[in-house]
Coordinates of C-alpha atoms in Angstrom, one line a residue:
Chain E
M1314 CA -12.7 -11.6 22.2
K1315 CA -11.2 -8.3 21.6
F1316 CA -9.6 -9.1 18.4
L1317 CA -13.0 -10.4 17.3
R1318 CA -14.6 -7.0 18.3
Q1319 CA -12.1 -5.2 16.7
F1320 CA -12.1 -7.2 13.5
G1321 CA -15.6 -6.5 13.3
A1322 CA -15.0 -2.7 13.5
A1323 CA -12.7 -3.1 10.8
A1324 CA -15.0 -5.2 8.3
A1325 CA -17.8 -2.5 9.2
V1326 CA -15.3 0.3 8.1
V1327 CA -14.3 -1.6 4.9
T1328 CA -17.9 -2.4 4.0
V1329 CA -18.9 1.2 4.3
V1330 CA -16.1 2.2 2.0
V1331 CA -17.2 -0.6 -0.5
L1332 CA -20.8 0.7 -0.3
L1333 CA -19.7 4.1 -1.0
G1334 CA -17.9 2.9 -4.1
L1335 CA -21.2 1.0 -5.0
A1336 CA -23.1 4.0 -4.7
W1337 CA -20.5 6.1 -6.7
N1338 CA -21.0 3.6 -9.5
R1339 CA -24.9 4.0 -9.1
F1340 CA -25.2 7.9 -8.6
A1341 CA -22.3 9.5 -10.4
P1342 CA -20.1 7.1 -12.5
S1343 CA -17.4 9.6 -13.4
L1344 CA -14.0 9.6 -11.9
P1345 CA -11.8 12.7 -11.1
G1346 CA -9.7 13.9 -14.1
E1347 CA -11.8 12.4 -16.8
G1348 CA -13.1 15.3 -18.3
P1349 CA -15.9 15.5 -21.1
A1350 CA -13.7 13.1 -23.3
G1351 CA -13.9 10.4 -20.8
P1352 CA -11.0 8.3 -19.7
A1353 CA -7.6 7.9 -21.7
F1354 CA -7.0 4.7 -23.9
V1355 CA -3.7 3.6 -25.0
V1356 CA -4.0 2.4 -29.0
R1357 CA -1.0 1.1 -30.5
G1358 CA 1.3 2.4 -27.8
H1359 CA -0.1 6.2 -28.0
A1360 CA -2.4 7.7 -25.2
V1361 CA -5.7 8.9 -26.7
K1362 CA -8.5 10.4 -25.1
G1363 CA -12.1 8.7 -25.7
V1364 CA -12.5 6.1 -28.3
P1365 CA -12.8 6.9 -32.1
P1366 CA -16.3 7.8 -33.4
G1367 CA -18.3 4.6 -34.5
V1368 CA -16.0 2.2 -32.3
K1369 CA -17.4 0.4 -29.5
L1370 CA -15.7 -1.2 -26.9
R1371 CA -16.5 -5.0 -26.4
P1372 CA -17.3 -5.9 -22.8
G1373 CA -14.3 -8.1 -22.7
R1374 CA -11.8 -5.5 -23.9
E1375 CA -12.3 -2.5 -21.5
S1376 CA -9.4 -3.7 -19.4
T1377 CA -7.3 -1.6 -21.7
H1378 CA -8.5 1.5 -20.2
G1379 CA -5.6 3.0 -18.4
A1380 CA -3.4 0.7 -19.8
K1381 CA 0.3 1.7 -19.8
P1382 CA 2.5 1.9 -22.8
L1383 CA 5.3 -0.9 -23.1
P1384 CA 8.7 0.8 -21.7
A1385 CA 11.3 1.5 -24.2
G1386 CA 13.2 -1.2 -25.7
V1387 CA 10.4 -4.0 -25.0
G1388 CA 9.4 -5.9 -27.7
G1389 CA 6.0 -7.4 -28.7
N1390 CA 6.5 -11.3 -27.9
V1391 CA 6.2 -10.6 -23.9
R1392 CA 3.3 -11.0 -21.4
L1393 CA 3.9 -7.5 -20.4
N1394 CA 0.4 -5.9 -19.9
D1395 CA -1.1 -8.6 -21.9
R1396 CA -4.9 -8.0 -21.6
S1397 CA -5.6 -11.3 -23.8
G1398 CA -8.0 -12.8 -21.1
G1399 CA -5.9 -16.0 -21.4
P1400 CA -5.0 -17.8 -18.1
G1401 CA -1.7 -15.7 -17.5
L1402 CA 0.0 -18.3 -15.3
L1403 CA 3.1 -19.0 -16.8
L1404 CA 5.6 -19.0 -13.6
G1405 CA 8.6 -19.5 -16.1
D1406 CA 7.9 -16.0 -17.5
L1407 CA 8.5 -14.4 -14.2
L1408 CA 12.4 -14.3 -14.3
K1409 CA 12.6 -13.2 -18.1
P1410 CA 14.1 -9.8 -17.7
V1411 CA 11.7 -8.3 -20.1
N1412 CA 9.0 -9.1 -17.2
L1413 CA 11.0 -8.1 -14.5
T1414 CA 11.2 -4.6 -15.8
V1415 CA 7.7 -3.9 -14.6
L1416 CA 8.3 -5.1 -11.1
R1417 CA 11.9 -3.2 -10.8
Q1418 CA 9.9 0.0 -12.4
T1419 CA 7.5 -0.4 -9.6
A1420 CA 10.1 -0.8 -6.7
V1421 CA 12.0 2.2 -8.1
L1422 CA 8.8 4.3 -7.9
E1423 CA 8.0 3.3 -4.3
A1424 CA 11.6 3.7 -3.5
A1425 CA 11.6 7.4 -4.8
V1426 CA 8.6 8.2 -2.9
I1427 CA 9.9 6.7 0.4
A1428 CA 13.2 8.6 0.0
G1429 CA 11.6 11.9 -0.9
V1430 CA 9.6 11.8 2.3
V1431 CA 12.1 10.3 4.4
I1432 CA 14.3 13.6 3.4
V1433 CA 11.7 16.0 4.0
D1434 CA 10.6 14.4 7.3
A1435 CA 14.4 14.2 8.2
S1436 CA 15.0 17.7 7.3
Y1437 CA 11.8 19.2 9.0
R1438 CA 12.9 17.3 12.2
R1439 CA 16.5 19.0 12.1
V1440 CA 15.1 22.5 11.5
R1441 CA 12.6 22.2 14.3
Q1442 CA 15.3 20.7 16.7
A1443 CA 17.6 23.6 15.9
R1444 CA 15.2 26.2 16.3
R1445 CA 14.3 24.3 19.5
A1446 CA 18.0 24.5 20.6
R1447 CA 18.5 28.0 19.8
A1448 CA 15.3 29.3 21.8
S1449 CA 16.5 27.2 24.7
R1450 CA 19.8 28.8 24.7
T1451 CA 18.5 32.4 24.6
R1452 CA 16.4 31.7 27.5
R1453 CA 19.4 30.1 29.7
A1454 CA 21.3 33.2 28.8
P1455 CA 19.4 36.6 28.8
E1456 CA 21.6 39.2 28.2
Chain O
M1064 CA -0.1 -0.1 8.3
P1065 CA -2.7 2.3 9.7
G1066 CA -0.3 3.1 12.4
V1067 CA 2.2 1.6 14.8
S1068 CA 0.4 0.3 18.0
A1069 CA 1.0 1.2 21.3
S1070 CA 2.2 -2.3 22.0
S1071 CA 4.5 -2.0 19.0
T1072 CA 6.3 1.3 20.2
S1073 CA 6.3 0.9 24.1
S1074 CA 7.1 -2.5 24.0
P1075 CA 10.1 -3.9 25.4
A1076 CA 11.7 -4.2 22.3
G1077 CA 15.5 -3.8 22.3
T1078 CA 15.8 -5.0 25.8
T1079 CA 18.5 -7.2 26.0
S1080 CA 19.1 -10.8 27.0
P1081 CA 21.5 -11.9 29.8
S1082 CA 24.1 -12.1 27.3
G1083 CA 24.0 -8.6 26.8
R1084 CA 24.4 -9.0 23.0
R1085 CA 21.3 -10.3 21.7
A1086 CA 18.6 -7.7 20.9
R1087 CA 15.0 -9.3 21.6
V1088 CA 12.0 -7.6 20.2
A1089 CA 8.5 -8.3 21.3
A1090 CA 6.4 -10.9 19.6
R1091 CA 3.7 -8.4 18.5
T1092 CA 6.5 -5.7 17.0
R1093 CA 7.9 -8.5 15.3
L1094 CA 4.6 -9.5 14.0
D1095 CA 3.6 -5.9 12.7
F1096 CA 7.2 -5.7 11.0
W1097 CA 7.3 -8.9 9.0
F1098 CA 3.3 -8.6 8.4
D1099 CA 3.7 -5.2 7.0
A1100 CA 6.6 -6.0 5.2
V1101 CA 4.7 -8.6 3.4
I1102 CA 1.9 -6.5 2.7
L1103 CA 4.2 -3.9 0.9
A1104 CA 5.9 -6.6 -0.9
G1105 CA 2.4 -8.1 -1.8
Y1106 CA 0.9 -4.7 -3.0
T1107 CA 4.3 -4.1 -5.3
V1108 CA 4.0 -7.6 -6.8
A1109 CA 0.0 -7.0 -7.4
Y1110 CA 0.8 -3.5 -8.8
S1111 CA 3.3 -5.2 -11.3
Y1112 CA 0.2 -6.6 -13.5
G1113 CA 2.8 -6.9 -16.4
W1114 CA 5.0 -9.1 -14.5
T1115 CA 2.8 -11.4 -12.7
G1116 CA 0.2 -12.0 -15.3
V1117 CA -3.6 -11.9 -14.5
V1118 CA -4.1 -15.1 -12.4
I1119 CA -1.1 -14.2 -9.9
H1120 CA -2.5 -10.5 -9.9
E1121 CA -6.2 -11.4 -9.1
W1122 CA -5.4 -14.1 -6.2
L1123 CA -2.8 -11.6 -4.6
G1124 CA -5.3 -8.8 -4.6
I1125 CA -7.9 -11.0 -2.7
G1126 CA -5.2 -11.9 -0.5
L1127 CA -4.3 -8.5 0.1
G1128 CA -7.8 -7.4 0.6
V1129 CA -7.6 -9.8 3.4
A1130 CA -4.4 -8.6 4.6
L1131 CA -5.7 -4.9 4.6
L1132 CA -8.6 -6.3 7.2
L1133 CA -6.2 -8.2 9.3
H1134 CA -3.8 -4.8 9.3
L1135 CA -6.5 -2.6 9.9
T1136 CA -7.8 -5.2 12.8
L1137 CA -4.0 -5.2 14.5
H1138 CA -3.9 -1.4 14.6
W1139 CA -7.5 -0.5 15.6
D1140 CA -6.3 0.8 18.9
W1141 CA -3.9 3.1 16.9
V1142 CA -6.9 4.3 14.8
I1143 CA -9.6 5.1 17.8
R1144 CA -6.6 6.6 20.0
T1145 CA -5.4 9.0 17.1
T1146 CA -9.2 10.2 16.1
K1147 CA -10.0 11.0 19.4
R1148 CA -6.9 13.0 19.3
L1149 CA -7.3 14.9 16.2
L1150 CA -8.1 18.0 18.0
S1151 CA -4.9 18.1 19.8
P1152 CA -2.7 20.6 18.3
R1153 CA 0.1 18.3 17.3
G1154 CA 0.6 17.9 13.8
H1155 CA 2.6 14.9 12.8
D1156 CA 0.0 12.4 13.8
K1157 CA -2.9 14.1 12.0
L1158 CA -0.8 13.8 8.6
I1159 CA -0.3 10.3 9.2
W1160 CA -4.1 9.8 10.0
L1161 CA -5.0 11.6 6.7
V1162 CA -2.6 9.4 4.7
N1163 CA -4.0 6.6 6.3
V1164 CA -7.6 7.4 5.6
L1165 CA -6.9 8.1 2.1
L1166 CA -5.0 5.0 1.7
L1167 CA -8.0 2.8 3.4
L1168 CA -10.3 4.5 0.9
A1169 CA -7.9 4.0 -2.1
M1170 CA -6.9 0.5 -1.2
T1171 CA -10.5 -0.8 -0.3
L1172 CA -11.8 0.4 -3.6
C1173 CA -8.8 -1.1 -5.4
V1174 CA -9.5 -4.4 -4.0
A1175 CA -13.3 -4.1 -4.5
S1176 CA -13.1 -2.8 -8.1
G1177 CA -10.5 -5.6 -8.8
I1178 CA -13.1 -8.0 -7.4
A1179 CA -15.7 -6.6 -9.5
I1180 CA -13.7 -6.7 -12.6
S1181 CA -12.2 -10.3 -12.0
R1182 CA -11.9 -12.5 -14.8
V1183 CA -10.3 -15.3 -13.6
A1184 CA -10.6 -15.7 -9.7
L1185 CA -13.9 -14.9 -9.3
P1186 CA -15.5 -16.8 -12.3
E1187 CA -13.4 -19.8 -11.1
L1188 CA -15.6 -19.8 -7.8
G1189 CA -18.5 -19.8 -9.9
L1190 CA -19.3 -15.9 -9.2
Y1191 CA -20.3 -13.5 -12.0
T1192 CA -18.7 -9.9 -11.8
L1193 CA -20.0 -6.7 -13.1
Q1194 CA -17.2 -6.1 -15.9
T1195 CA -18.4 -2.4 -16.4
P1196 CA -16.2 0.5 -17.7
F1197 CA -16.4 2.5 -14.3
W1198 CA -14.9 -0.4 -12.3
F1199 CA -12.1 -0.7 -14.6
R1200 CA -11.5 3.0 -14.5
L1201 CA -11.8 3.1 -10.8
H1202 CA -9.6 -0.1 -10.5
V1203 CA -6.5 1.6 -12.4
L1204 CA -7.2 5.3 -10.7
T1205 CA -7.0 3.6 -7.2
A1206 CA -4.2 1.6 -7.8
E1207 CA -2.3 4.6 -9.0
V1208 CA -3.1 6.5 -5.8
T1209 CA -2.3 3.4 -3.8
V1210 CA 1.2 3.0 -4.8
G1211 CA 2.0 6.4 -4.1
L1212 CA 0.1 6.3 -0.6
V1213 CA 1.6 3.1 0.4
S1214 CA 5.1 4.7 0.1
V1215 CA 4.3 7.9 1.7
H1216 CA 2.5 5.7 4.6
V1217 CA 5.7 3.6 4.7
A1218 CA 7.9 6.4 4.8
L1219 CA 6.2 8.2 7.4
R1220 CA 7.2 5.5 9.7
W1221 CA 10.7 5.2 8.5
R1222 CA 12.1 5.5 12.0
W1223 CA 10.2 2.6 13.7
I1224 CA 11.1 0.5 10.6
V1225 CA 14.9 1.4 10.8
R1226 CA 14.7 0.8 14.7
V1227 CA 12.8 -2.4 14.6
G1228 CA 14.7 -3.7 11.3
R1229 CA 17.8 -3.1 13.1
R1230 CA 17.3 -5.0 15.8
L1231 CA 15.7 -7.9 13.7
L1232 CA 18.1 -8.2 11.0
A1233 CA 21.1 -7.7 13.2
W1234 CA 23.9 -10.3 13.3
R1235 CA 23.7 -12.6 16.1
P1236 CA 26.7 -13.5 17.6
G1237 CA 25.2 -16.9 19.1
R1238 CA 24.8 -18.1 15.5
Q1239 CA 27.1 -19.5 13.1
L1240 CA 27.6 -17.6 9.9
P1241 CA 27.1 -19.9 6.9
R1242 CA 30.3 -20.4 5.1

């Protein structure tokens, strides 16, 4: 019973966030950092701002928004960021080194952020403990 | 991972069995640890779109949406407790609360926008999707924000992770090691 109550509360919060997203789309459909030129696109491996004049993106092609360029040394015949709209379920491709690069990049990115936060947190705690120890020592021995 | 529930932190995790060797971890703590690990792994895989391809990416994203809801439910007590304590002078929980709220917003919008632009999963269920540039851009932006916040979210609980992980993954002398 408690679980259901909490589940309902959590679902309500999530629903509110989704409704906020829908309202955002309805009333102010622009994102932070886009600027007047609109979003950045990747065209033949180069990031460009906006679409060239006279070029209209077809509805099925908008998924190139925010696409990342291929990592250095990665060739063409891979599934990397494949936006072709095809089924894309080739399990054999998962173990190809060229595709594993993407997974490794994500893992490295996450590990770097985690390591950074852990180092900052541990240092901060050590400094605080040292300060507290010094304060208690001076309190015990008032000369 | 909105936080660690009271049952997780103050559970009898770490109490030893009569043998005195094998660390025992409360069932709820074990659930939290493994469920959170699965969510982290799931998000890492889902974010690696170039690795998974569109089908796995979309279904995994929908699964992550459900997992997010369950995760929030499991830690709802923490959400209420910490929100009530926001006015107290302690700083660490405030930072975690802020990161968690931002992560909730980013991840929910990421999943919602992903559903809105779904090309395979939802059409397969006979549902039409929105496919507008706004949702595409929102999906990319929130995914980038989420990958950073997920890492910070995990890192802010590193002591709990190390403590529980040590107990869960410790070598158990009662077991035969594979040769």
